[in-house]
Amino acid sequence: MTETAPTPTADNSAEIDLAAAIALLSEATSVTVLCHVQPDADTIGSGLALALVLDRMGTPVQVSFARPEVLPESMRTLPGVNLLVAPDDVPAEVDLLVTVDCGSRGRLGDLADRLDGARRTLVIDHHRSNTRFGKYNLIDDSAEATTAVLARLFDAWGVEIDRDLAHCLYAGLVTDTGSFRWVQPGTHELAERLIDTGIDSAAITRRLLDTHPFAWLPMLSSVLGTAQLVPDAVGGRGLVYALIRYADTAGLGAEEIESVIDIVRTTAQAEVAAVLKENEPGRWAVSLRSKAAVDVSDVAARVGGGGHRFASGYTHDGDDESVIAELLGVLG
Ligand SMILES: [Mn+2]
């Protein structure tokens, strides 16, 4: 805690380590924590955990994300939600702005301009495609989740991970690892530490991943009926895709929409799976998943998106045919 804040390099952007990040956070007189648009449990769990720690230290802190207007239902019981503010209430100027789980400036949506009004900016992330858009960047692309990066930060900081912090961190870990499907040495050890604080891991997981309104079932019926297998795509490795048209999304939350890719990607004959989601009429968000051989982070980057090696996404404006044509084109 005696460390002084690091000096950025000539291009005004510095890659920093845990100690330097701790120095920045410790010295901050006010902090805004921003999560990405269409937030998932990793960005919200990270944002709330960090805000809880700063709040306990007496640092004025608030957390926000640009859209949608309300927090997804599944995340409303996370500790620290009282520190969330509406995007319009995020001040234009702050001492330190921290982004969590955001691979690029664009992921902040309409709140991206808050980067410009901050005296210092710190990007904490685990996306392979991270553009280092902060003045200071703490990026660990080997981490399973941004909450795993935060667990390491808290350990180095001497912050005790209690039950509330563990709840937030576990939320990101269980969702970003696909219920511990995509793990590495140490993942289960971290999960064990978090569970050992007394959190109800089964209830947290059920709420985040296994709870949907009844309307989810007819939506699946409609959406899975659009599924197409393209065996020749991706150099013969195969593509499977399904469309969620705007009309299919009525009354459903992000959790329901995001669940579809996990069904589609189980297709044996396809290395790459895609779900094309029409979030607003004519505005598509495309989720990509690969099994092993294809780096979909690179694929998404070619059309302005990003993500991880086996999970990525990008956006597209146009009709059904144009979004499908672009997908087939970019996959080759
Ligand atoms: Mn994440």
Coordinates of C-alpha atoms and ligand atoms in Angstrom, one line a residue:
M1 CA 0.0 0.0 0.0
T2 CA 3.1 2.2 0.0
E3 CA 3.4 1.7 -3.7
T4 CA 3.0 4.8 -5.8
A5 CA 0.9 4.9 -8.9
P6 CA 2.7 3.8 -12.0
T7 CA 3.7 6.1 -14.8
P8 CA 2.1 5.4 -18.2
T9 CA 4.3 5.0 -21.2
A10 CA 4.7 7.4 -24.2
D11 CA 1.5 6.1 -25.9
N12 CA -0.3 7.0 -22.7
S13 CA -1.3 3.5 -21.9
A14 CA 0.5 1.2 -19.4
E15 CA 0.2 -2.5 -18.7
I16 CA 0.4 -2.8 -14.9
D17 CA 0.6 -5.5 -12.2
L18 CA -1.5 -6.2 -9.1
A19 CA 0.6 -4.0 -6.9
A20 CA 0.3 -1.0 -9.1
A21 CA -3.5 -1.6 -9.5
I22 CA -3.7 -1.7 -5.7
A23 CA -1.8 1.6 -5.4
L24 CA -4.2 3.2 -7.8
L25 CA -7.3 2.0 -6.0
S26 CA -5.9 2.8 -2.6
E27 CA -5.0 6.4 -3.6
A28 CA -8.3 7.1 -5.3
T29 CA -10.5 9.8 -3.7
S30 CA -13.6 8.8 -5.7
V31 CA -14.2 5.8 -8.0
T32 CA -16.7 5.0 -10.7
V33 CA -16.8 1.3 -11.7
L34 CA -18.3 0.5 -15.1
C35 CA -19.6 -2.8 -16.3
H36 CA -20.2 -3.7 -19.9
V37 CA -23.5 -3.3 -21.8
Q38 CA -25.9 -6.3 -21.7
P39 CA -24.2 -7.2 -18.5
D40 CA -23.4 -10.8 -17.5
A41 CA -22.7 -12.1 -14.0
D42 CA -18.9 -11.7 -14.5
T43 CA -19.0 -8.0 -15.1
I44 CA -21.6 -7.3 -12.5
G45 CA -20.1 -9.7 -9.9
S46 CA -16.7 -8.0 -10.5
G47 CA -18.1 -4.5 -10.3
L48 CA -20.1 -5.1 -7.2
A49 CA -17.2 -6.9 -5.4
L50 CA -14.8 -4.1 -6.1
A51 CA -17.3 -1.5 -5.1
L52 CA -18.1 -3.3 -1.8
V53 CA -14.4 -3.3 -1.0
L54 CA -13.9 0.4 -1.8
D55 CA -17.1 1.3 0.1
R56 CA -15.9 -0.5 3.2
M57 CA -12.7 1.5 3.0
G58 CA -14.7 4.7 2.9
T59 CA -14.0 5.6 -0.7
P60 CA -17.0 7.1 -2.5
V61 CA -17.9 4.6 -5.2
Q62 CA -20.7 3.8 -7.6
V63 CA -21.2 1.1 -10.2
S64 CA -23.1 1.4 -13.4
F65 CA -23.7 0.0 -17.0
A66 CA -25.2 1.7 -20.0
R67 CA -27.9 -0.7 -21.0
P68 CA -30.4 -2.2 -20.7
E69 CA -32.2 0.1 -18.2
V70 CA -32.5 -2.5 -15.5
L71 CA -30.3 -5.2 -14.0
P72 CA -31.2 -8.7 -15.2
E73 CA -33.5 -10.4 -12.8
S74 CA -31.0 -13.2 -12.0
M75 CA -28.4 -10.7 -10.6
R76 CA -30.7 -8.7 -8.4
T77 CA -29.8 -10.6 -5.2
L78 CA -26.1 -10.1 -5.5
P79 CA -24.5 -8.3 -2.6
G80 CA -23.7 -4.6 -3.3
V81 CA -26.6 -3.9 -5.7
N82 CA -27.3 -0.8 -3.5
L83 CA -24.1 0.7 -5.0
L84 CA -25.5 0.6 -8.5
V85 CA -26.6 3.9 -10.0
A86 CA -28.5 4.6 -13.3
P87 CA -26.2 5.6 -16.2
D88 CA -27.5 9.2 -16.2
D89 CA -26.4 9.5 -12.6
V90 CA -22.8 8.6 -13.3
P91 CA -20.9 11.9 -12.9
A92 CA -18.9 13.2 -15.9
E93 CA -15.8 13.6 -13.8
V94 CA -14.2 11.3 -11.2
D95 CA -10.8 10.6 -9.8
L96 CA -10.5 7.0 -10.9
L97 CA -12.7 5.2 -13.3
V98 CA -12.4 1.4 -13.4
T99 CA -13.9 -0.9 -16.1
V100 CA -14.4 -4.5 -15.3
D101 CA -14.8 -7.3 -17.9
C102 CA -14.8 -4.9 -20.8
G103 CA -12.6 -5.8 -23.8
S104 CA -12.9 -2.5 -25.5
R105 CA -14.2 1.1 -25.1
G106 CA -17.2 0.2 -27.1
R107 CA -18.4 -2.3 -24.5
L108 CA -19.2 0.7 -22.2
G109 CA -21.9 1.9 -24.6
D110 CA -23.1 5.4 -23.9
L111 CA -21.0 5.6 -20.8
A112 CA -17.7 5.4 -22.8
D113 CA -17.5 9.2 -22.5
R114 CA -16.9 8.9 -18.8
L115 CA -13.4 7.6 -19.6
D116 CA -12.6 11.1 -20.8
G117 CA -13.7 12.8 -17.7
A118 CA -11.7 10.6 -15.3
R119 CA -8.4 11.8 -13.9
R120 CA -7.1 8.2 -14.2
T121 CA -8.6 5.1 -15.8
L122 CA -7.9 1.4 -14.9
V123 CA -9.1 -1.5 -17.1
I124 CA -9.4 -4.8 -15.3
D125 CA -10.2 -7.7 -17.6
H126 CA -9.5 -11.2 -18.9
H127 CA -10.5 -10.9 -22.6
R128 CA -7.8 -12.0 -25.0
S129 CA -9.0 -9.3 -27.4
N130 CA -8.6 -6.5 -24.9
T131 CA -7.6 -3.3 -26.6
R132 CA -5.8 -1.7 -23.5
F133 CA -8.1 1.3 -23.7
G134 CA -7.3 2.4 -20.2
K135 CA -4.4 4.6 -19.1
Y136 CA -3.6 1.7 -16.8
N137 CA -4.5 -1.9 -17.8
L138 CA -4.6 -5.0 -15.5
I139 CA -5.2 -7.7 -18.1
D140 CA -4.9 -11.4 -17.4
D141 CA -6.1 -13.3 -20.4
S142 CA -5.3 -16.6 -18.8
A143 CA -7.9 -15.9 -16.1
E144 CA -11.2 -17.9 -16.3
A145 CA -13.2 -14.8 -15.3
T146 CA -12.7 -11.2 -14.4
T147 CA -13.8 -12.2 -10.9
A148 CA -10.8 -14.5 -10.7
V149 CA -8.5 -11.5 -11.5
L150 CA -10.3 -9.7 -8.6
A151 CA -9.8 -12.6 -6.2
R152 CA -6.0 -12.3 -6.9
L153 CA -6.2 -8.6 -6.5
F154 CA -8.0 -8.9 -3.1
D155 CA -5.4 -11.5 -1.9
A156 CA -2.5 -9.2 -2.9
W157 CA -4.3 -6.3 -1.2
G158 CA -4.9 -8.1 2.0
V159 CA -8.7 -7.9 1.6
E160 CA -10.4 -10.7 3.3
I161 CA -12.9 -12.4 1.0
D162 CA -16.0 -12.8 3.1
R163 CA -19.3 -14.2 2.2
D164 CA -20.6 -11.2 0.4
L165 CA -17.5 -10.8 -1.7
A166 CA -17.4 -14.6 -2.3
H167 CA -21.0 -14.5 -3.6
C168 CA -20.1 -11.8 -6.2
L169 CA -16.9 -13.6 -7.2
Y170 CA -18.6 -17.0 -7.5
A171 CA -21.3 -15.5 -9.7
G172 CA -18.7 -14.6 -12.3
L173 CA -16.6 -17.8 -11.9
V174 CA -19.5 -20.2 -12.3
T175 CA -21.0 -18.4 -15.3
D176 CA -17.8 -17.6 -17.2
T177 CA -16.6 -21.2 -16.8
G178 CA -19.9 -22.6 -18.0
S179 CA -20.6 -24.2 -14.6
F180 CA -17.0 -25.3 -14.4
R181 CA -16.8 -26.9 -17.8
W182 CA -13.9 -24.6 -18.9
V183 CA -11.4 -24.7 -16.1
Q184 CA -7.7 -24.7 -15.5
P185 CA -5.5 -25.7 -12.5
G186 CA -6.6 -23.5 -9.6
T187 CA -10.2 -22.9 -10.8
H188 CA -11.7 -25.4 -8.4
E189 CA -9.4 -24.3 -5.6
L190 CA -10.7 -20.8 -5.9
A191 CA -14.3 -22.1 -6.0
E192 CA -13.6 -24.1 -2.9
R193 CA -12.3 -21.0 -1.1
L194 CA -15.4 -19.1 -2.1
I195 CA -17.8 -21.9 -1.1
D196 CA -16.0 -22.3 2.2
T197 CA -17.2 -18.8 3.2
G198 CA -20.7 -20.2 3.6
I199 CA -22.3 -19.1 0.3
D200 CA -25.1 -21.2 -1.1
S201 CA -23.4 -22.1 -4.3
A202 CA -26.3 -24.3 -5.6
A203 CA -28.8 -21.6 -5.1
I204 CA -26.5 -19.0 -6.7
T205 CA -25.9 -21.2 -9.8
R206 CA -29.6 -22.1 -10.1
R207 CA -30.7 -18.5 -10.0
L208 CA -28.0 -17.4 -12.5
L209 CA -28.1 -20.3 -15.0
D210 CA -31.1 -22.6 -14.4
T211 CA -34.1 -20.4 -13.9
H212 CA -36.3 -19.1 -16.7
P213 CA -39.9 -18.0 -17.1
F214 CA -42.3 -20.4 -18.8
A215 CA -42.1 -18.2 -22.0
W216 CA -38.6 -19.4 -22.5
L217 CA -39.9 -22.8 -23.7
P218 CA -42.1 -21.6 -26.6
M219 CA -39.2 -19.2 -27.5
L220 CA -36.8 -22.2 -27.7
S221 CA -39.3 -24.0 -29.8
S222 CA -39.4 -21.2 -32.3
V223 CA -35.7 -20.4 -32.3
L224 CA -34.4 -24.0 -32.5
G225 CA -36.7 -24.5 -35.5
T226 CA -34.5 -22.0 -37.4
A227 CA -31.3 -24.0 -36.8
Q228 CA -29.2 -24.8 -39.8
L229 CA -26.2 -27.0 -40.2
V230 CA -23.6 -25.9 -42.8
P231 CA -21.2 -28.9 -43.0
D232 CA -18.9 -27.2 -45.6
A233 CA -18.4 -24.0 -43.5
V234 CA -15.2 -23.3 -41.5
G235 CA -13.0 -25.2 -44.0
G236 CA -15.3 -28.3 -43.7
R237 CA -15.3 -28.3 -39.9
G238 CA -19.0 -27.3 -39.9
L239 CA -21.1 -24.5 -38.6
V240 CA -24.5 -24.6 -36.9
Y241 CA -26.5 -21.5 -36.4
A242 CA -29.9 -20.3 -35.2
L243 CA -31.7 -17.0 -35.4
I244 CA -33.5 -15.3 -32.5
R245 CA -35.7 -12.8 -34.3
Y246 CA -36.9 -9.7 -32.5
A247 CA -40.4 -11.1 -32.3
D248 CA -39.1 -14.1 -30.4
T249 CA -37.6 -12.0 -27.6
A250 CA -40.9 -10.3 -26.4
G251 CA -41.1 -10.4 -22.7
L252 CA -37.9 -12.4 -22.3
G253 CA -34.8 -11.3 -20.4
A254 CA -31.1 -11.5 -21.4
E255 CA -30.7 -14.7 -19.5
E256 CA -33.2 -16.4 -21.8
I257 CA -31.6 -15.1 -24.9
E258 CA -28.1 -15.9 -23.8
S259 CA -29.1 -19.5 -22.9
V260 CA -29.7 -20.5 -26.5
I261 CA -26.1 -20.7 -27.6
D262 CA -25.5 -23.4 -24.9
I263 CA -28.0 -25.6 -26.6
V264 CA -26.9 -24.9 -30.2
R265 CA -23.2 -25.4 -29.5
T266 CA -23.8 -29.1 -28.5
T267 CA -24.2 -30.0 -32.2
A268 CA -21.8 -32.9 -32.9
Q269 CA -21.3 -32.0 -36.6
A270 CA -20.2 -28.4 -36.1
E271 CA -16.9 -27.0 -34.8
V272 CA -18.4 -23.5 -34.7
A273 CA -21.8 -22.6 -33.3
A274 CA -23.5 -19.2 -33.8
V275 CA -26.6 -17.6 -32.4
L276 CA -27.8 -14.5 -34.3
K277 CA -29.8 -12.3 -31.9
E278 CA -32.0 -9.4 -33.2
N279 CA -31.9 -7.3 -30.0
E280 CA -33.7 -4.4 -31.7
P281 CA -35.3 -4.5 -35.2
G282 CA -32.4 -4.8 -37.7
R283 CA -29.7 -4.8 -35.0
W284 CA -28.1 -8.1 -34.4
A285 CA -25.7 -9.4 -31.8
V286 CA -23.9 -12.6 -32.9
S287 CA -22.5 -15.0 -30.4
L288 CA -19.9 -17.5 -31.5
R289 CA -18.6 -20.6 -29.9
S290 CA -15.9 -23.1 -31.0
K291 CA -14.9 -26.4 -29.6
A292 CA -11.2 -26.6 -30.1
A293 CA -9.7 -25.9 -33.5
V294 CA -11.0 -22.5 -34.4
D295 CA -10.1 -19.2 -32.6
V296 CA -13.4 -17.3 -32.7
S297 CA -11.9 -14.3 -31.0
D298 CA -9.9 -13.7 -34.2
V299 CA -13.1 -14.4 -36.3
A300 CA -15.1 -11.8 -34.4
A301 CA -12.2 -9.3 -34.5
R302 CA -12.4 -9.3 -38.3
V303 CA -15.9 -7.8 -38.1
G304 CA -15.3 -5.4 -35.3
G305 CA -16.1 -7.7 -32.3
G306 CA -14.0 -9.6 -29.8
G307 CA -13.9 -12.1 -27.0
H308 CA -12.1 -15.2 -26.1
R309 CA -10.6 -18.1 -28.1
F310 CA -13.7 -20.3 -27.7
A311 CA -16.4 -17.7 -27.1
S312 CA -16.7 -14.3 -28.8
G313 CA -19.2 -12.0 -30.4
Y314 CA -19.9 -9.1 -32.7
T315 CA -22.7 -6.9 -33.9
H316 CA -24.4 -6.4 -37.3
D317 CA -27.0 -4.0 -38.6
G318 CA -29.2 -5.4 -41.4
D319 CA -31.8 -8.0 -42.2
D320 CA -31.7 -11.8 -41.7
E321 CA -30.1 -12.5 -45.0
S322 CA -27.3 -10.0 -44.5
V323 CA -26.4 -11.1 -41.0
I324 CA -26.2 -14.8 -42.2
A325 CA -24.2 -13.8 -45.3
E326 CA -21.7 -11.9 -43.2
L327 CA -21.4 -14.9 -40.8
L328 CA -20.7 -17.3 -43.6
G329 CA -18.3 -14.9 -45.2
V330 CA -16.2 -14.2 -42.1
L331 CA -16.0 -17.9 -41.2
G332 CA -14.9 -18.9 -44.8
Ligands
MN1 MN -15.9 -12.4 -18.2

